[in-house]
Amino acid sequence: MTIGEMTIGEMMIKETMINEMTIGEMTIVEMMISRPGNSQADRSETVKLRLVNGGSPCAGRVEIHYKGQWGTVFDLVWDLPDAAVVCRELGCGAALSAPGRAHFGEGSGPIVTYNVRCGGTEAALRDCDSGEWRHYSDSHSRDAGVICSDHKIPRLVFGDSPCSGRLEVQYGETWGSVCDLHWDLNDANVVCAQLQCGVAVSVPRGAYFGESTGIVRSDTFQCKGNETSLRDCPLSPVNQQVCTHRNDASVICSGNHGPRLVDGESRCSGRVEVLHGDQWGTVCDIYFGLEDASVVCEHLQCGAVIATPGGAHFGKGTGPVWKENYKCRGNESRLWDCPVSSWEQFNCSHGNDASVICSDEGWPPRLTNGGSRCDGRVAIYYNRSWGRVRDNLWDLNDANVVCRQLGCGYAISAYNSSKYGEGEGPVWVNDVQCEGNESQLRDCSSFTLNQSLTDSEDVGVLCSEHKQIRLVDGGSPCAGRVEIYYNGAWGSVCDDSWDPLDTNVVCKQLGCGYSLTATAPVSCGQASGPIWLDELRCTGNESLLWECDSSPWGEHDCIHKEDVRIVCSEHKEIRLVKGRHPCEGRVEVFYRGSWGTVCYDDWDKKDGEVVCKQLDCGSVIKIPFEAHFGEGTGPIWLDNVECRSHESFLWQCLSAPWAQHDCKHREDAGVVCSGNQSLTKSDSFHSCTGTPDHTSEHLPGQQLRLVGGKTNCSGRVEIMFNNTWGTVCDDSWDRREARVVCRQLDCGSALADSGEPVYGKGEGPVWLNRVQCKGSELFLWDCRSSTWAQRVCAHKVASVMCSVTDVLIPGGIISTPVAVSIILGTLLVFVLIALTVQQQRQSSRRVKNRSFSYTISRPGEPIYQEIDDITAGRGSLYRSNSGEIDLEYYTSSSLHQTDQNSQNPEDWTRERLSKQDYDDTDSGPLNDQTPSAEGPAPVRGSCADVEGATPSSTHCDSLLDRSFRLTLRRTADHPATD
């Protein structure tokens, strides 16, 4: 008995092998007993078919698009007739094999059908008997696959990269080499495109990459060069007896991240485009110069650069405009060998597409193996290859012609092979003799093709325009030590007289923006070459640093400790913070002197891959939801980042312009990478290899002070570390270190740095030794030094005297601004007190020389009136013209100072006051009284009214004065009414 064409025995064998796997809720047995014709695809649904992950459209995992989703086929009873129907439906020839068990990898999405049983003649897979077509949920470990006869996939083997080597093509399941008799650049271009290797550069012949051992394909490909796959090219047979493995074809592609020239008159002229991943993009012409163009020509084996027309000379491209700024020296062989950085403000469009015109005609020369395109060994391009020039009498006249032809100024030196080494390749020219005024080397009288091997040596040239500049050891091309390539060697620049104007020239020359005041990143070591320039005095308008006034080249009085280190605005760094280790956390970018965050908008795994790669943290594991690692502070530098994974730096990805966003810090992006999870947060990704005895670390609890001087801004340098004060050894200590100490203590500039024991030797450990500051650091521990707790110091302890004299007080330090404020405040208090005393004295003198009028306008109402002059007369009170009584008021001091026998008006007034009747305002009007025979009648206000006092009491006057003042105060506080 059979079910379809399968017997029960076959079914049971299949069942035993599969061991009851399920699709959804259906067992294998249920699937196998489903009747043909009862479970077919819905005829009203549109069905699509494809082969995936096999290297070509004619091999791979079978996938069906059904009811809006792509799904796979369960491989139960999948065999060659089923595969034959798939190959026929896809136009891929005959079926070669029908692999199962996810041979091409496990798919995703639903499983569409199972138990497919084709006769092999059906036009489409949906016409075959099968289980019901629907969306099943189960494991993809049994996905079906197909390999068709038209599956042709190339590979390049035994080359120096995946994009160069001997060509081998897989026909179905068999690999074989290709005969090179009719193989050309058009065919090679298709191979390079199919392998995502750019464009074909050359097709070396004669088994250039070695002979194969397999079969030799007898077919001849007749590609036009614009096909995307070899299977799209027509084939014609070739006489197999003619081809052997000595004719194995080879291909050299420009490679991924390599260039091509398009829309020009030939493959060696046109618009510059660079391949990243599977997409070509153009390059902006603003910073694309002759050095970059020279490398493009060399990369494409197109001879020497002739011109670099700008302004989209060969038409506007399509696709992205890459943000790369190439900084080639001109002697690199591949474009990816050039340093590259991204742009500060990317405003280029396809109207700025760079163009290059190369030429292999006219025997163009080049200089190789030197420091720039204007320095090196002389080579000549002829017959599509570079050859050597040999000459025992090579001199400056010959060299001048080469420099002039290359646009490199004039010749400084003419060298033999001892300078640049012997070249490789054929010898094209021997014994050139030039007058020195020729415009091209081939114009010299003796310039002819001469390939004879003589005892002559290769020759080289050093031209005047060979100088180059770079920043090294700073974490990016826009920060670090300034170095200049001159006279065949890289050297540094001394910082004597260096200022921001000089820095701006360097930043501008390197395309790195402008000068920042931020401290340069800590150096991983000093330079070891020459010091080329000193005493730079730039105006800021120069285009090149060596255009500035300076000391002559190589003349200086500096050591490498004085090498210039700078930071430009385009210096960028990246870090991950608030994670468990340095390879996870919130993404932060350093730009224009400050750290900022990246917005989560459009943030995905491709962006995370670039971050992980840039930090050497492996691959991305997870992209957490926004602000997973907390909200950052500062600017939000990047938004809408769209990386393609090929970028080396995050800022090379497409994004909104810097600092332009619509985000809040609650949308800060983060990433979790796979690598370096064992590192702690204090570990550095850019630690200095080879210099383990030098560190720069700021540990908790560090403090700095000057001890033993007359002020807090002079004395022995001491540091608190690990709760213990210790000293600093003066080995290599000079004014730069002193400058940092004075800055950190807010003590002005450094006047002196001394190791003399005038401030004492100090006690405790020697915390730092061999300190090496640049002078611009904010803290002493930002300087390079030996590791902490060096117990041995060969010299004395370091000391400093700063320009600011601080106030020394017990228990602490008061900085100069605070001390000045305190002193000025104290002086101000004294001045106010003095003014108050002076004012009181002047008031007393006025009272002594003037009368104070006490006038009563009505009974019981006190009135005060100043009188300009008083005429004193014995035995009477002075009365005003209005008839009102006036009384003088004296302070107790004036009363005490008056002698009773004095004829001074003050004495008289006090005498009269003791005898004169007066009363409070609430006692009615003041009346004249005559003394009785028994003596003066007691009056209020006299000593007689004061308990315990007599007229002769020593303090009667004082008591009287106090009583009188109280009476006047009560009078003022309680005026009488009618």
Coordinates of C-alpha atoms in Angstrom, one line a residue, residues 17 68 106 112 114 157 228 331 360 417 440 455 496 565 572 579 667 686 732 849 917 926:
M17 CA 15.4 9.0 11.2
G68 CA 3.1 38.5 2.8
E106 CA 19.0 28.4 9.0
V112 CA 5.6 27.5 4.5
Y114 CA 6.6 20.3 3.9
V157 CA 43.1 32.5 -4.5
T228 CA 26.7 42.0 -11.9
N331 CA 54.1 57.7 -2.5
D360 CA 50.9 56.3 -18.9
S417 CA 70.7 53.8 -4.2
Q440 CA 60.7 66.8 -18.7
D455 CA 77.2 48.6 -13.1
D496 CA 60.1 78.6 22.4
R565 CA 52.1 69.5 21.5
K572 CA 37.8 63.9 18.4
G579 CA 29.0 50.8 32.2
E667 CA 17.6 59.9 24.5
H686 CA 45.7 53.8 24.7
S732 CA 64.6 66.7 35.5
N849 CA 30.9 127.7 70.0
D917 CA 14.3 127.5 87.7
L926 CA 8.8 128.0 83.2

